[in-house]
GROMACS .gro file of C-alpha atoms in nm:
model
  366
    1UNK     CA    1  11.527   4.200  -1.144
    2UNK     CA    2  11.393   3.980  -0.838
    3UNK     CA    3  11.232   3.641  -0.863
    4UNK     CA    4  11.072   3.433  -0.594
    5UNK     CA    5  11.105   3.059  -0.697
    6UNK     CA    6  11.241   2.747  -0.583
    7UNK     CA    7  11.586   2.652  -0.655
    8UNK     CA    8  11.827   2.350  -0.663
    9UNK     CA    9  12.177   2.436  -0.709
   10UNK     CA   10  12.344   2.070  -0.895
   11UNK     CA   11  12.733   2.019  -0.935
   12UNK     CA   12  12.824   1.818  -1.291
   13UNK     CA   13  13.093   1.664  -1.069
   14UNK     CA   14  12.876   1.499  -0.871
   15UNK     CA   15  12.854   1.155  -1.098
   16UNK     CA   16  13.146   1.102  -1.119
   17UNK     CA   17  13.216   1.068  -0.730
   18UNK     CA   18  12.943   0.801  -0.751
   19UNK     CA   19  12.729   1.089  -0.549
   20UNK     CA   20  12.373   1.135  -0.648
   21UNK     CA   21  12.186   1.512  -0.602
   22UNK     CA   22  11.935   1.555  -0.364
   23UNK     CA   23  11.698   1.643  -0.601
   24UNK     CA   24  11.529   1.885  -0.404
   25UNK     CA   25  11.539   2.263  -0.446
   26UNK     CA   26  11.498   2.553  -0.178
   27UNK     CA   27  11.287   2.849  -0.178
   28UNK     CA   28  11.511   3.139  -0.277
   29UNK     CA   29  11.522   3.506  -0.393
   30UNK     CA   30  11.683   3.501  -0.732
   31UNK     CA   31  11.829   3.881  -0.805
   32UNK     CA   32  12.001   4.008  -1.084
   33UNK     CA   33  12.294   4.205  -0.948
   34UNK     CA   34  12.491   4.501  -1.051
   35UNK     CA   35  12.828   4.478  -0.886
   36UNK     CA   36  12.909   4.845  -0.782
   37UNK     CA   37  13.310   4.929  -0.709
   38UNK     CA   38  13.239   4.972  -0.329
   39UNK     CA   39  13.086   4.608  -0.313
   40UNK     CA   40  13.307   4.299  -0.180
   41UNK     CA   41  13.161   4.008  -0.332
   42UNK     CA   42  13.276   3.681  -0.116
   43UNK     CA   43  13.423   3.419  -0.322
   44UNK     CA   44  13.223   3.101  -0.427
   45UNK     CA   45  13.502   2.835  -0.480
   46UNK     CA   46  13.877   2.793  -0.403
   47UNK     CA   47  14.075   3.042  -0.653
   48UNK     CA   48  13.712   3.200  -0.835
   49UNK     CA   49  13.844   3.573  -0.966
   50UNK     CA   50  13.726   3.828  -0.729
   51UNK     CA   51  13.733   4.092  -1.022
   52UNK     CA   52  13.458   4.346  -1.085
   53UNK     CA   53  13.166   4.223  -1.370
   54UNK     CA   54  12.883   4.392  -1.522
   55UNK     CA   55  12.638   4.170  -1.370
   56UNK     CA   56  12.572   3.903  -1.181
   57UNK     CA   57  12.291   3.597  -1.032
   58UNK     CA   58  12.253   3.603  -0.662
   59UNK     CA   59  12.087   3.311  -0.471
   60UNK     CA   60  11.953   3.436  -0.146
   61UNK     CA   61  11.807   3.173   0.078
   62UNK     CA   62  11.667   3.180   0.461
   63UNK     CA   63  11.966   2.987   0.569
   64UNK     CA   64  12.206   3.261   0.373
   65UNK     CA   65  12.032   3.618   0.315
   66UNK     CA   66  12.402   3.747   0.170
   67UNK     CA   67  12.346   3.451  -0.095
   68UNK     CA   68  12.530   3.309  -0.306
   69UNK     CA   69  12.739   3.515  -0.588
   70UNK     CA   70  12.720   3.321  -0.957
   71UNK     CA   71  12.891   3.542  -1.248
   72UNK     CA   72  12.741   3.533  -1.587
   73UNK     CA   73  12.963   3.722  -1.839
   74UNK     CA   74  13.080   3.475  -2.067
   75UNK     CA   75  13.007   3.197  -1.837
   76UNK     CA   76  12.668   3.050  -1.938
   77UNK     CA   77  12.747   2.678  -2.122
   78UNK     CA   78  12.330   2.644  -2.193
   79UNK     CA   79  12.031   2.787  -2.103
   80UNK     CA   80  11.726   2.515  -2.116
   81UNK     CA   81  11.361   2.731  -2.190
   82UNK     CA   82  11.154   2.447  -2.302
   83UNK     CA   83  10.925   2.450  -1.967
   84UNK     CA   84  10.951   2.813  -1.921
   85UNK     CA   85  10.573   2.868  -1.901
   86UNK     CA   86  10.553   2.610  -1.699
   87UNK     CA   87  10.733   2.864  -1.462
   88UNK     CA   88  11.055   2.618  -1.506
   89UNK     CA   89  11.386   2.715  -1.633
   90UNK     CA   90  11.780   2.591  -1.600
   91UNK     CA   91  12.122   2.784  -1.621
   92UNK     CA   92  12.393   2.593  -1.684
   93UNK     CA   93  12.745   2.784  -1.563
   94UNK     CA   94  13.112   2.656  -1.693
   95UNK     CA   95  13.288   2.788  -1.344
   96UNK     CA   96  13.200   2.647  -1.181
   97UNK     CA   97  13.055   2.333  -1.341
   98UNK     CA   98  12.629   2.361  -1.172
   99UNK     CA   99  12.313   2.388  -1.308
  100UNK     CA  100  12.130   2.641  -1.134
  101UNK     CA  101  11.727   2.439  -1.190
  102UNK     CA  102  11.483   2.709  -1.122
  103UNK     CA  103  11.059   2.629  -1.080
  104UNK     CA  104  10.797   2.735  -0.862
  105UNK     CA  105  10.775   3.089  -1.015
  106UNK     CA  106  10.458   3.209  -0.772
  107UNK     CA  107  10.253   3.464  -0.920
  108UNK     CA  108  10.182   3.790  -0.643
  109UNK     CA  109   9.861   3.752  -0.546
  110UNK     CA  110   9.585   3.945  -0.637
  111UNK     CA  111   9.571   4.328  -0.460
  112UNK     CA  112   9.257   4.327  -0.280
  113UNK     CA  113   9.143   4.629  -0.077
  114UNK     CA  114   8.816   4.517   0.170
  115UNK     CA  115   8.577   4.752   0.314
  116UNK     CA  116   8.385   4.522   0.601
  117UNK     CA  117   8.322   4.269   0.398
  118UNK     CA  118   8.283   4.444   0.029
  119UNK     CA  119   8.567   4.317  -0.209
  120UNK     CA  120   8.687   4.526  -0.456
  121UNK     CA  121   9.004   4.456  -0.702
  122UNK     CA  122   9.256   4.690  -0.753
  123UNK     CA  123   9.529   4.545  -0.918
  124UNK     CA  124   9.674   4.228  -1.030
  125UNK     CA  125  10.111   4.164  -1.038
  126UNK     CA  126  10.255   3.871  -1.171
  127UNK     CA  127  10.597   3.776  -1.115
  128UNK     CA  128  10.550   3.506  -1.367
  129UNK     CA  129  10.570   3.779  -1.704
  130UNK     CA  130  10.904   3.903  -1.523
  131UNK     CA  131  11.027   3.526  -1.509
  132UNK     CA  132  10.962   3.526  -1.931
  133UNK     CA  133  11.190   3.767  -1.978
  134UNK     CA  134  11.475   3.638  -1.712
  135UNK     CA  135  11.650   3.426  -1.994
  136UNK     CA  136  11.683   3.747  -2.256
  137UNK     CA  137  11.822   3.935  -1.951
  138UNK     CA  138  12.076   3.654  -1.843
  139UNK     CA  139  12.155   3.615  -2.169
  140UNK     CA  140  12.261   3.954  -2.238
  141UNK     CA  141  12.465   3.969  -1.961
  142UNK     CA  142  12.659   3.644  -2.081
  143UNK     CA  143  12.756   3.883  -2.353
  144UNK     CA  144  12.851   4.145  -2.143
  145UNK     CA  145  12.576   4.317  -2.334
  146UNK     CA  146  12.344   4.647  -2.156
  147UNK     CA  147  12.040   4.520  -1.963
  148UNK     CA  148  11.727   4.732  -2.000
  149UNK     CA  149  11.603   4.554  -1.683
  150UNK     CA  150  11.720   4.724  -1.341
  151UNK     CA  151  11.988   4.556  -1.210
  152UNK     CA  152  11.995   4.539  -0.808
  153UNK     CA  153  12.301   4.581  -0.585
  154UNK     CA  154  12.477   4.308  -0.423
  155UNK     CA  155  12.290   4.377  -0.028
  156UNK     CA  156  12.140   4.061   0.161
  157UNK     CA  157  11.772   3.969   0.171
  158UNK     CA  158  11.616   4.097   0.446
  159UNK     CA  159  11.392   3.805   0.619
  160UNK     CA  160  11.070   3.960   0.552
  161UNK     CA  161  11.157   3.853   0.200
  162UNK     CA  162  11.099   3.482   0.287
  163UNK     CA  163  10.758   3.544   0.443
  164UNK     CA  164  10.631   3.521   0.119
  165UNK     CA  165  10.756   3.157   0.122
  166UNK     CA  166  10.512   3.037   0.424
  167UNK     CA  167  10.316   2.722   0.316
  168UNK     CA  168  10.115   2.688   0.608
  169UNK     CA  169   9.882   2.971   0.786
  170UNK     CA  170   9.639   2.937   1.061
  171UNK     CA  171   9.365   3.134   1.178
  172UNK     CA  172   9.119   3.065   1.425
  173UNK     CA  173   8.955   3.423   1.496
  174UNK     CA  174   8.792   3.721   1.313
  175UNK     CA  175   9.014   3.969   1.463
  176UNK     CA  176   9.342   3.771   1.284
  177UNK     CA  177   9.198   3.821   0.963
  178UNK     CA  178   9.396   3.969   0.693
  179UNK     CA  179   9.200   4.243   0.538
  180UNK     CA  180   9.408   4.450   0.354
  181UNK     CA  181   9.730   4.176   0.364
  182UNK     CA  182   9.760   3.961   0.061
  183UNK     CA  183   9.768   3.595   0.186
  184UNK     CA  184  10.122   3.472   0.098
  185UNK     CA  185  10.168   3.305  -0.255
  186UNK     CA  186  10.327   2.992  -0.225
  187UNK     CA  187  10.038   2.848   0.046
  188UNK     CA  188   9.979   2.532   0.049
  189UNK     CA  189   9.783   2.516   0.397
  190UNK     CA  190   9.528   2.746   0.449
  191UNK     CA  191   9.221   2.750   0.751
  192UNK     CA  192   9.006   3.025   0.817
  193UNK     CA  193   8.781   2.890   1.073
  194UNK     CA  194   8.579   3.124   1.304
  195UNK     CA  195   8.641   3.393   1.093
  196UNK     CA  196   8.225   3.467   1.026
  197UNK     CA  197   8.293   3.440   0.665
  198UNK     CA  198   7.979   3.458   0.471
  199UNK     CA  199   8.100   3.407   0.109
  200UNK     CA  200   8.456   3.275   0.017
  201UNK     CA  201   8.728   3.539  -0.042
  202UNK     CA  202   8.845   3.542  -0.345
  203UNK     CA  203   9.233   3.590  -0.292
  204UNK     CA  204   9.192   3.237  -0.210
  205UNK     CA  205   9.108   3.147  -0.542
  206UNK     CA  206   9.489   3.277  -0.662
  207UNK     CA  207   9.672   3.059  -0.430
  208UNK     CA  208   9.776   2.823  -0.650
  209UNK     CA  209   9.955   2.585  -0.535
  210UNK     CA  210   9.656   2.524  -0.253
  211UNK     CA  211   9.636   2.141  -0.107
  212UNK     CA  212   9.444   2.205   0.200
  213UNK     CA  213   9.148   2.453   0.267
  214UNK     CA  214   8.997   2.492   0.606
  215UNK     CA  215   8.686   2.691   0.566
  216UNK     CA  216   8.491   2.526   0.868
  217UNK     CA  217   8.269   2.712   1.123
  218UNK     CA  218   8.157   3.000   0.904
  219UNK     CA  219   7.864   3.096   0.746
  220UNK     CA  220   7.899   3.026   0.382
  221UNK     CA  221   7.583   2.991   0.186
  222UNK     CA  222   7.759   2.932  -0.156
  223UNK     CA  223   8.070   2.818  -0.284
  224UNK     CA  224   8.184   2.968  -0.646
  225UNK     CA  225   8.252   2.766  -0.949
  226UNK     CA  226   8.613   2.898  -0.918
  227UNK     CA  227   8.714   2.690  -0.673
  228UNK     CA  228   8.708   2.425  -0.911
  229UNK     CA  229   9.007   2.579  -1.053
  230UNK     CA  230   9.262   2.481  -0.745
  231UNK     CA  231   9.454   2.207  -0.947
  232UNK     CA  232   9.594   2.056  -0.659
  233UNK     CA  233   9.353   2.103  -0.421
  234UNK     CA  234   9.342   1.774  -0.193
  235UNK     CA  235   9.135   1.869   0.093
  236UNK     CA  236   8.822   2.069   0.151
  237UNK     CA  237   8.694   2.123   0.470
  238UNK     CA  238   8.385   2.311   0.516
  239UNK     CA  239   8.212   2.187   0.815
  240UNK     CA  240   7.971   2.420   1.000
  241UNK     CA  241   7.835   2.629   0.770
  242UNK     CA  242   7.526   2.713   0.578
  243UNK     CA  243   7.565   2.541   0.309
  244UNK     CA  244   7.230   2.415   0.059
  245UNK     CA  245   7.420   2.264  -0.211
  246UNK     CA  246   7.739   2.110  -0.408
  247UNK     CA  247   7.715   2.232  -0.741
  248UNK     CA  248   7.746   2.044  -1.076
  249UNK     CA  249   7.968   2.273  -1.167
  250UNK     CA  250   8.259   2.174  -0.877
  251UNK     CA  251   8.145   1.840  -0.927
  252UNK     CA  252   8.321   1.846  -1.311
  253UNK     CA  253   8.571   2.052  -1.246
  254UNK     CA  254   8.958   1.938  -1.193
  255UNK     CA  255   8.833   1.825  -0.817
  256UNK     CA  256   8.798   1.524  -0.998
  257UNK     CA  257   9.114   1.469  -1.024
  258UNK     CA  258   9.223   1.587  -0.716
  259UNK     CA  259   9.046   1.591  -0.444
  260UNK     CA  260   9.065   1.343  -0.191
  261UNK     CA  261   8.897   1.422   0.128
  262UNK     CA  262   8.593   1.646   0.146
  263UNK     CA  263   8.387   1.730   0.482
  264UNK     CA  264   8.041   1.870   0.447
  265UNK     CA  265   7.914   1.831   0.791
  266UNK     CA  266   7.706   2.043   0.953
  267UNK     CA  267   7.526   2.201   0.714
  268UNK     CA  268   7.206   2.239   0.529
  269UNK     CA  269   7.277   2.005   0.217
  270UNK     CA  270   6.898   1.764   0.110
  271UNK     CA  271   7.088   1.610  -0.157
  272UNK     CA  272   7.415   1.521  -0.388
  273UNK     CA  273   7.378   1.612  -0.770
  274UNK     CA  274   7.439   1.305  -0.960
  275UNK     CA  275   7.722   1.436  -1.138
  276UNK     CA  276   7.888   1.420  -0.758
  277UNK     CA  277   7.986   1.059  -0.832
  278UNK     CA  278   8.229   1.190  -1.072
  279UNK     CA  279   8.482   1.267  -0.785
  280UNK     CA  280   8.600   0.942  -0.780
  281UNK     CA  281   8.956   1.037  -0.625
  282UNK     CA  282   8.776   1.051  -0.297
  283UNK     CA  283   8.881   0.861  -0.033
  284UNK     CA  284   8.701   1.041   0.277
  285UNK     CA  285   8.345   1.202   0.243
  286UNK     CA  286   8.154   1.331   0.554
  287UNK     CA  287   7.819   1.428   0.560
  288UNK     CA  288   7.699   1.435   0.963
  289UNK     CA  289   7.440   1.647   1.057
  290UNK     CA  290   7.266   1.760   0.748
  291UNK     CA  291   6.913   1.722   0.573
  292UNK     CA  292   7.025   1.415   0.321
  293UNK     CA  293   6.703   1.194   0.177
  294UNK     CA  294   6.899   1.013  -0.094
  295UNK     CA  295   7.264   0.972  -0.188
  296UNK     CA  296   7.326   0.979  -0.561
  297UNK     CA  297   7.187   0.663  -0.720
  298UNK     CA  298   7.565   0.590  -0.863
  299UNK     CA  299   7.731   0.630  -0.544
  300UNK     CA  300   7.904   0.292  -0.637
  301UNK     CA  301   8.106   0.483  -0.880
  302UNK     CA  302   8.336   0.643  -0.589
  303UNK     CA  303   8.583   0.350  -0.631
  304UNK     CA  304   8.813   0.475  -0.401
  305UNK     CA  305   8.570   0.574  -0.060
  306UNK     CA  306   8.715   0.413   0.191
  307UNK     CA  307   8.557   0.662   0.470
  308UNK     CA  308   8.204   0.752   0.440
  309UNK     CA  309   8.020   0.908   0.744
  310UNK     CA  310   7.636   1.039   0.722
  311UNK     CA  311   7.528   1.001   1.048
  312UNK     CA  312   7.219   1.223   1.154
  313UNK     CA  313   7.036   1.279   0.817
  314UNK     CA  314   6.686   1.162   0.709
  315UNK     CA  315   6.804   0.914   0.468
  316UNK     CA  316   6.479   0.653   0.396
  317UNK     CA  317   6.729   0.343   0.221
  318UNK     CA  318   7.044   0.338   0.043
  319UNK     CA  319   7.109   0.273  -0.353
  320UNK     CA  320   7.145  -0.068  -0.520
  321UNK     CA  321   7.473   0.075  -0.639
  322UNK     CA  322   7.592   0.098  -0.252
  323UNK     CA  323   7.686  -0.241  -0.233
  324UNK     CA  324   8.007  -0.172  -0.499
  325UNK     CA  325   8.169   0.046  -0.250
  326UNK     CA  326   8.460  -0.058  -0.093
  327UNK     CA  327   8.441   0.098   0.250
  328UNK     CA  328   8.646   0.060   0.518
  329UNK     CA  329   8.479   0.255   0.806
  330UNK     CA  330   8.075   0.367   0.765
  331UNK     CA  331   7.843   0.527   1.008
  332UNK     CA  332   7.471   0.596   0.950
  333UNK     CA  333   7.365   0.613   1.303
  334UNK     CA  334   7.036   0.797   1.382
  335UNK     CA  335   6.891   0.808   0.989
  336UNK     CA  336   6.531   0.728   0.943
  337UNK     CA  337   6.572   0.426   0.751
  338UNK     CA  338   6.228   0.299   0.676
  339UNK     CA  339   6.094  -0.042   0.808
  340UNK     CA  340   6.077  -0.309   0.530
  341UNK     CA  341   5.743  -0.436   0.450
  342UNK     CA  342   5.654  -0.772   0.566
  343UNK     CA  343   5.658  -1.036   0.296
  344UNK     CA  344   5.314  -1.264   0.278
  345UNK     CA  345   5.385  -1.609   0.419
  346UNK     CA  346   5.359  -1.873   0.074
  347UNK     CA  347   5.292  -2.205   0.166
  348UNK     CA  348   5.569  -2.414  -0.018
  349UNK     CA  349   5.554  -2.760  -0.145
  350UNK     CA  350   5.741  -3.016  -0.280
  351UNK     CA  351   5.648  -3.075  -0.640
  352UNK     CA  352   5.444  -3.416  -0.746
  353UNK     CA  353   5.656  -3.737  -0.906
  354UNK     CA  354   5.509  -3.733  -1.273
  355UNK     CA  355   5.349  -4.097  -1.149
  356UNK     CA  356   5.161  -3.987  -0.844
  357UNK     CA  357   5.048  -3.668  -1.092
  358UNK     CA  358   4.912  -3.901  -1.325
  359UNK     CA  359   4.764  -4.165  -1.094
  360UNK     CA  360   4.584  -3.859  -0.954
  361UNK     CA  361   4.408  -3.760  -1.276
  362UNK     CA  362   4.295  -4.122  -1.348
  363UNK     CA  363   4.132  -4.179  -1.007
  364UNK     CA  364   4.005  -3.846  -1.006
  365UNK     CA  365   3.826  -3.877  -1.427
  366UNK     CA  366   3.817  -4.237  -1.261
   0.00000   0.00000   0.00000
């Protein structure tokens, strides 16, 4: 059994030093390991029994592909489940005295197999149904107890292991474009610019733990619904493309309460769906060099613009509500705002004194 997930490794004895944790964890292999006679296992601690056991948990890490050895017969104090669909879990050893805090359980992404540009799924793994049944397996080998699992032997991680841990991938050009490569899991950065994409690819839509899509300079037309379910999505750039339209349906999606900055520049878009106001997590909105005649009539609901740029549209006014925005930087050069109509001239004058009214009606009934 192999998991990819993030781990944080936390001595009990730390309190009382007066030390505090890190509170961090590390992306790490997690392998349940069969010990075979031939293996050396290195020692852990000072004066830790080198002696042979059924099984054990190995912590692999980039830093330390030989990992670190934890044994688990008759050593587990607790095991804490509550969050473990929430891909979270914690093993708490007696020797020594650490609680091993796993999360991050990635799910594989989806196996996608792409003829020019004709997707077709094949099939679908998920790491996340193994990570379920981790705790019945650890726990069975607390007992010293047969595993029906496959247990792995005791080798180091080779590094192409930890490519799966990248959060960040660039690419600029068509030719770099993974087409029968899964995009790594755990992404958190992803552009595809210059890629001629005409429809978003839908592996995308299984990166999970997404903050920052790059789609600009393609030729999108449409963006799917699904995108809507990136719960942490933060950024969305998809300048220069082809773009008509931000659907309602994005618009109440979980964007709302994530997303932050959105570019739309350079594309076809003639106007905002009301329900666009909804989005009001936004701090940075561009809309340059489209076909805009109106903004949405409650754009004063986007509390938190600060940075709003629409600068070559065809937009005729702006919406009473634009005057609750609290902008920091705006540009709407070269719009075709329309000239305001000039107002008659009215003649004012300063009211009569009810005496001179009066004396006025008696001289003129005389």
């Amino acid at each position: 059994m192999k998991l990819h997930c993030e781990v944080e490794v936390i001595s009990r004895h730390l309190p009382a030093l007066g030390l505090r944790n890190r509170g961090k964890g590390v992306r790490a292999v997690l392998s349940l390991c069969q010990q075979t006679p031939g293996s050396l296992p290195r020692p852990r601690f000072r004066g830790e029994p080198g002696g042979q056991h059924p099984a054990c948990l190995l912590i692999s890490t980039l830093k330390d592909k030989r990992g670190t050895r934890y044994e688990l017969k008759e050593n587990i104090e607790q095991f804490f489940t509550k969050f473990v669909d929430e891909g979270k879990a914690t093993v708490r050893l007696k020797e020594p005295p650490v609680d091993i805090c796993l999360s991050k359980v990635w799910c594989h992404s989806i196996m996608i197999c792409l003829s020019g540009w004709k997707q077709s799924r094949l099939s679908l793994t998920c790491q996340f149904q193994q990570f379920k049944g981790f705790p019945s397996a650890v726990r069975l080998a607390h007992r010293g107890c047969d595993i029906e699992t496959p247990l792995l032997t005791l080798t180091p991680v080779k590094t192409s292991e930890f490519e799966k841990f990248k959060t960040k991938m660039v690419i600029t050009s068509k030719k770099d474009y993974p087409l029968s490569k899964n995009f790594p899991y755990s992404l958190e950065h992803l552009q595809t610019s210059y890629c001629g994409l005409v429809r978003v690819d839908m592996r995308m839509l299984c990166l999970k733990n997404l903050r920052k899509l790059d789609l600009s300079h393609n030729h999108i037309k449409k963006l799917p619904a699904t995108i809507g379910d990136l719960v942490h999505l933060q950024e969305l750039n998809l300048n220069d493309n082809h773009l008509e339209s931000f659907s309602v349906a994005l618009c109440q999606s979980t964007l709302q309460q994530s997303l932050r900055s959105l570019d739309l520049s350079k594309n076809k878009i003639k106007a905002l769906p009301v329900q666009f106001c909804q989005l009001q997590e936004l701090t940075d909105l561009k809309l340059d060099d489209n076909e805009l005649i109106r903004f949405p009539f409650k754009m004063g609901q986007l509390k938190n613009l600060r940075f709003l740029s629409a600068a070559r549209n065809k937009l005729p006014f702006l919406p009473s509500e634009f005057k609750n925005l609290s902008l920091e930087y705006l540009d709407l050069f070269g719009n075709t705002f329309e000239q305001p109509k000039v107002l008659p001239d009215i003649m004012l004058q300063a009211p009569l004194t009810l005496l001179e009214s009066s004396a006025r009606t008696v001289l003129y009934n005389r």
